[in-house]
Coordinates of C-alpha atoms and ligand atoms in Angstrom, one line a residue:
M1472 CA -146.1 183.6 -22.4
P1473 CA -142.7 184.0 -20.8
H1474 CA -142.5 186.5 -18.0
Q1475 CA -141.6 189.9 -19.4
S1476 CA -139.4 192.0 -17.0
V1477 CA -140.0 195.7 -16.7
T1478 CA -137.6 198.4 -15.7
N1479 CA -139.0 201.0 -13.4
I1480 CA -137.6 204.5 -14.1
A1481 CA -137.5 207.7 -12.1
I1482 CA -136.8 210.8 -14.0
F1483 CA -135.1 213.6 -12.0
A1484 CA -135.8 216.9 -13.7
S1485 CA -136.3 220.5 -12.5
G1486 CA -136.7 222.5 -15.7
A1487 CA -139.0 222.7 -18.6
G1488 CA -138.9 218.9 -19.0
S1489 CA -138.7 218.7 -22.7
N1490 CA -136.4 215.7 -22.5
A1491 CA -138.6 214.0 -19.9
K1492 CA -141.5 214.5 -22.2
K1493 CA -139.7 212.8 -25.1
I1494 CA -138.7 209.9 -22.9
I1495 CA -142.3 209.5 -21.6
E1496 CA -143.6 209.6 -25.2
A1497 CA -141.1 207.1 -26.4
I1498 CA -141.4 204.4 -23.8
H1499 CA -144.0 205.0 -21.2
F1500 CA -147.2 204.3 -23.1
N1501 CA -145.6 201.5 -25.1
K1502 CA -145.7 198.2 -23.1
E1503 CA -143.4 196.5 -25.6
K1504 CA -140.5 198.7 -24.5
G1505 CA -140.4 197.0 -21.1
A1506 CA -140.2 200.2 -19.1
S1507 CA -142.4 202.2 -16.9
I1508 CA -141.8 205.7 -15.7
K1509 CA -143.0 205.5 -12.1
L1510 CA -141.9 208.9 -10.8
I1511 CA -140.8 212.4 -11.7
V1512 CA -138.5 213.8 -9.0
C1513 CA -138.2 217.6 -9.0
N1514 CA -136.8 220.3 -6.7
K1515 CA -138.7 223.3 -8.1
P1516 CA -142.4 223.6 -7.3
D1517 CA -143.0 225.7 -10.4
A1518 CA -141.0 223.6 -12.9
G1519 CA -142.7 222.9 -16.3
V1520 CA -141.9 219.2 -15.9
L1521 CA -144.5 218.8 -13.2
N1522 CA -147.2 219.6 -15.7
I1523 CA -145.8 217.2 -18.1
A1524 CA -145.9 214.5 -15.4
K1525 CA -149.5 215.4 -14.5
N1526 CA -150.7 215.2 -18.1
A1527 CA -149.1 211.8 -18.4
G1528 CA -150.5 210.6 -15.1
I1529 CA -147.1 210.0 -13.6
D1530 CA -146.6 210.6 -9.9
T1531 CA -144.3 213.4 -8.8
L1532 CA -142.0 213.9 -5.8
L1533 CA -141.0 217.4 -4.8
I1534 CA -137.8 217.1 -2.8
E1535 CA -136.0 219.5 -0.5
K1536 CA -132.3 220.1 0.0
E1537 CA -131.9 219.1 3.6
R1538 CA -133.3 215.6 3.3
F1539 CA -131.7 215.0 -0.1
F1540 CA -128.2 215.8 1.1
R1541 CA -128.2 215.3 4.8
G1542 CA -131.1 212.9 5.3
D1543 CA -132.1 209.6 3.6
A1544 CA -131.8 211.1 0.1
Y1545 CA -135.5 210.0 -0.5
L1546 CA -134.4 206.4 -0.8
P1547 CA -137.5 205.1 0.9
E1548 CA -139.7 206.7 -1.9
L1549 CA -137.5 205.2 -4.6
K1550 CA -137.6 201.8 -3.0
E1551 CA -141.3 201.9 -2.5
K1552 CA -141.7 202.5 -6.3
E1553 CA -139.2 199.8 -7.0
I1554 CA -137.1 202.1 -9.1
D1555 CA -134.3 200.3 -11.1
L1556 CA -133.0 203.2 -13.2
I1557 CA -132.6 206.9 -12.5
V1558 CA -132.6 209.2 -15.5
L1559 CA -131.4 212.8 -14.9
A1560 CA -132.9 215.3 -17.5
G1561 CA -132.2 218.8 -16.4
F1562 CA -131.6 218.1 -12.7
L1563 CA -128.9 220.5 -11.4
W1564 CA -128.2 219.2 -7.9
K1565 CA -125.3 216.9 -7.3
I1566 CA -126.3 213.3 -6.6
P1567 CA -125.5 212.4 -3.0
T1568 CA -123.1 209.4 -2.4
Q1569 CA -125.9 207.5 -0.7
L1570 CA -127.9 207.4 -3.9
I1571 CA -125.0 206.6 -6.1
R1572 CA -124.2 203.6 -3.8
A1573 CA -127.8 202.4 -3.8
Y1574 CA -127.9 202.6 -7.7
P1575 CA -124.4 201.7 -9.0
D1576 CA -124.3 202.3 -12.8
K1577 CA -128.0 202.8 -12.7
I1578 CA -128.0 206.6 -12.8
I1579 CA -127.5 208.4 -16.1
N1580 CA -127.3 212.1 -17.1
I1581 CA -127.4 214.1 -20.3
H1582 CA -125.0 217.0 -20.7
P1583 CA -125.4 219.6 -23.5
A1584 CA -121.7 219.6 -24.6
L1585 CA -118.9 217.2 -25.5
L1586 CA -117.5 216.1 -22.1
P1587 CA -114.9 216.2 -20.6
K1588 CA -115.0 219.7 -22.0
Y1589 CA -117.5 222.3 -20.7
G1590 CA -118.7 220.3 -17.7
G1591 CA -118.6 220.8 -14.0
K1592 CA -120.4 222.9 -11.4
G1593 CA -122.1 225.9 -12.8
M1594 CA -121.8 224.6 -16.4
Y1595 CA -125.4 224.2 -17.4
G1596 CA -127.7 225.5 -20.1
H1597 CA -126.8 228.9 -21.5
F1598 CA -123.4 229.0 -19.6
V1599 CA -122.3 225.9 -21.5
H1600 CA -123.3 227.2 -24.9
Q1601 CA -121.8 230.6 -24.3
A1602 CA -118.5 229.1 -23.3
V1603 CA -118.4 227.0 -26.4
I1604 CA -119.2 230.0 -28.6
D1605 CA -116.6 232.2 -26.7
A1606 CA -113.9 229.5 -27.3
K1607 CA -114.8 229.5 -31.0
E1608 CA -115.2 225.7 -31.0
K1609 CA -116.1 224.3 -34.4
Q1610 CA -118.1 221.5 -32.9
S1611 CA -120.3 220.9 -29.8
G1612 CA -122.8 218.1 -29.0
I1613 CA -124.3 216.0 -26.3
T1614 CA -122.9 213.5 -23.8
I1615 CA -124.9 210.8 -22.0
H1616 CA -123.0 209.3 -19.1
Y1617 CA -123.2 207.4 -15.9
V1618 CA -123.3 209.5 -12.8
D1619 CA -120.6 209.4 -10.2
E1620 CA -119.7 211.6 -7.3
L1621 CA -118.3 214.4 -9.4
Y1622 CA -120.2 216.7 -11.6
D1623 CA -120.4 215.6 -15.3
H1624 CA -117.7 213.0 -14.7
G1625 CA -118.9 209.3 -14.9
K1626 CA -118.2 206.9 -17.7
I1627 CA -119.5 208.1 -21.1
I1628 CA -122.2 206.0 -22.8
F1629 CA -123.0 208.0 -25.9
Q1630 CA -121.9 211.2 -27.7
E1631 CA -123.2 213.0 -30.8
T1632 CA -121.8 216.1 -32.3
C1633 CA -123.1 219.1 -34.2
N1634 CA -121.3 221.9 -36.1
V1635 CA -120.9 225.3 -34.6
Y1636 CA -120.8 228.1 -37.2
E1637 CA -119.5 231.6 -36.9
N1638 CA -123.0 233.1 -36.9
D1639 CA -124.2 230.7 -34.1
T1640 CA -125.2 232.3 -30.8
A1641 CA -125.8 230.5 -27.5
D1642 CA -129.5 230.5 -28.4
T1643 CA -129.1 228.9 -31.8
L1644 CA -126.7 226.4 -30.5
A1645 CA -129.1 225.6 -27.6
S1646 CA -131.8 224.7 -30.2
K1647 CA -129.5 222.5 -32.1
I1648 CA -128.4 220.7 -29.0
H1649 CA -132.0 220.3 -27.7
A1650 CA -132.9 218.6 -31.0
L1651 CA -130.0 216.2 -30.7
E1652 CA -131.0 215.4 -27.1
H1653 CA -134.6 214.8 -28.0
L1654 CA -133.5 212.4 -30.8
H1655 CA -131.0 210.4 -28.8
Y1656 CA -131.8 210.4 -25.1
P1657 CA -135.0 208.3 -25.4
K1658 CA -133.1 205.8 -27.6
V1659 CA -130.2 205.5 -25.2
V1660 CA -132.7 205.0 -22.3
E1661 CA -134.4 202.3 -24.3
E1662 CA -131.1 200.5 -25.0
L1663 CA -130.2 200.5 -21.3
V1664 CA -133.7 199.2 -20.4
Q1665 CA -133.2 196.3 -22.9
M1666 CA -129.9 195.4 -21.4
Q1667 CA -131.4 195.5 -17.9
N1668 CA -134.4 193.4 -18.9
H1669 CA -132.4 190.7 -20.6
R1670 CA -130.0 190.3 -17.7
Ligands
LIG379 C1 -130.9 219.8 -21.3 O1 -130.3 220.6 -22.2 C2 -129.9 218.9 -20.6 O2 -128.8 218.7 -21.4 C3 -129.5 219.6 -19.4 O3 -130.7 220.3 -19.0 C4 -131.5 220.6 -20.1 C5 -132.9 220.2 -19.7 O4 -133.8 220.7 -20.6 N1 -128.9 218.6 -18.4 P1 -135.3 220.2 -20.6 O5 -135.8 220.6 -19.2 O6 -135.3 218.7 -20.8 O7 -136.0 220.9 -21.6

């Protein structure tokens, strides 16, 4: 049997963790996918994603601001787990330069709108969807992109759109977008893993 390489993933998430859950379900328990989710990194002690990690038997790392931004950015923990790819799924802190340098083109994020519109600091969750509704956009969608030093700015990997109707609210739009995220984020992660493993 030829040696099968495996991509070790850390998911950074600080919310409910529904995207993290979908990614875990899609790849973590399926050896053929060539990926292992080694760590869930979180900055909120009461975040739902911590339970999801616990139920899946995945280690968690609770991080604090000072060390993340002005210390070693938790690189030793990421190195110890031999992390190859970082997947942001509802992680709201900016990624420090140190981490971006250590993982060039190896950090991805999902944004619940069609970047470059409706991105940037403070543009998350409900704020994004309300801005889209207020601007009477006919379409919104999701963007999966590489992470660079600016918020919601790196090279775009994937986008998918959905229609916005006159009777849509920020809540109904949020549900449509979540469904799109759950459908596509695991697939995009899988594709990146395949590329990485065949290198
Ligand atoms: C998603 O909508 C994602 O686009 C954004 O944060 C949200 C996370 O939701 N970056 P969940 O915690 O995965 O349910």
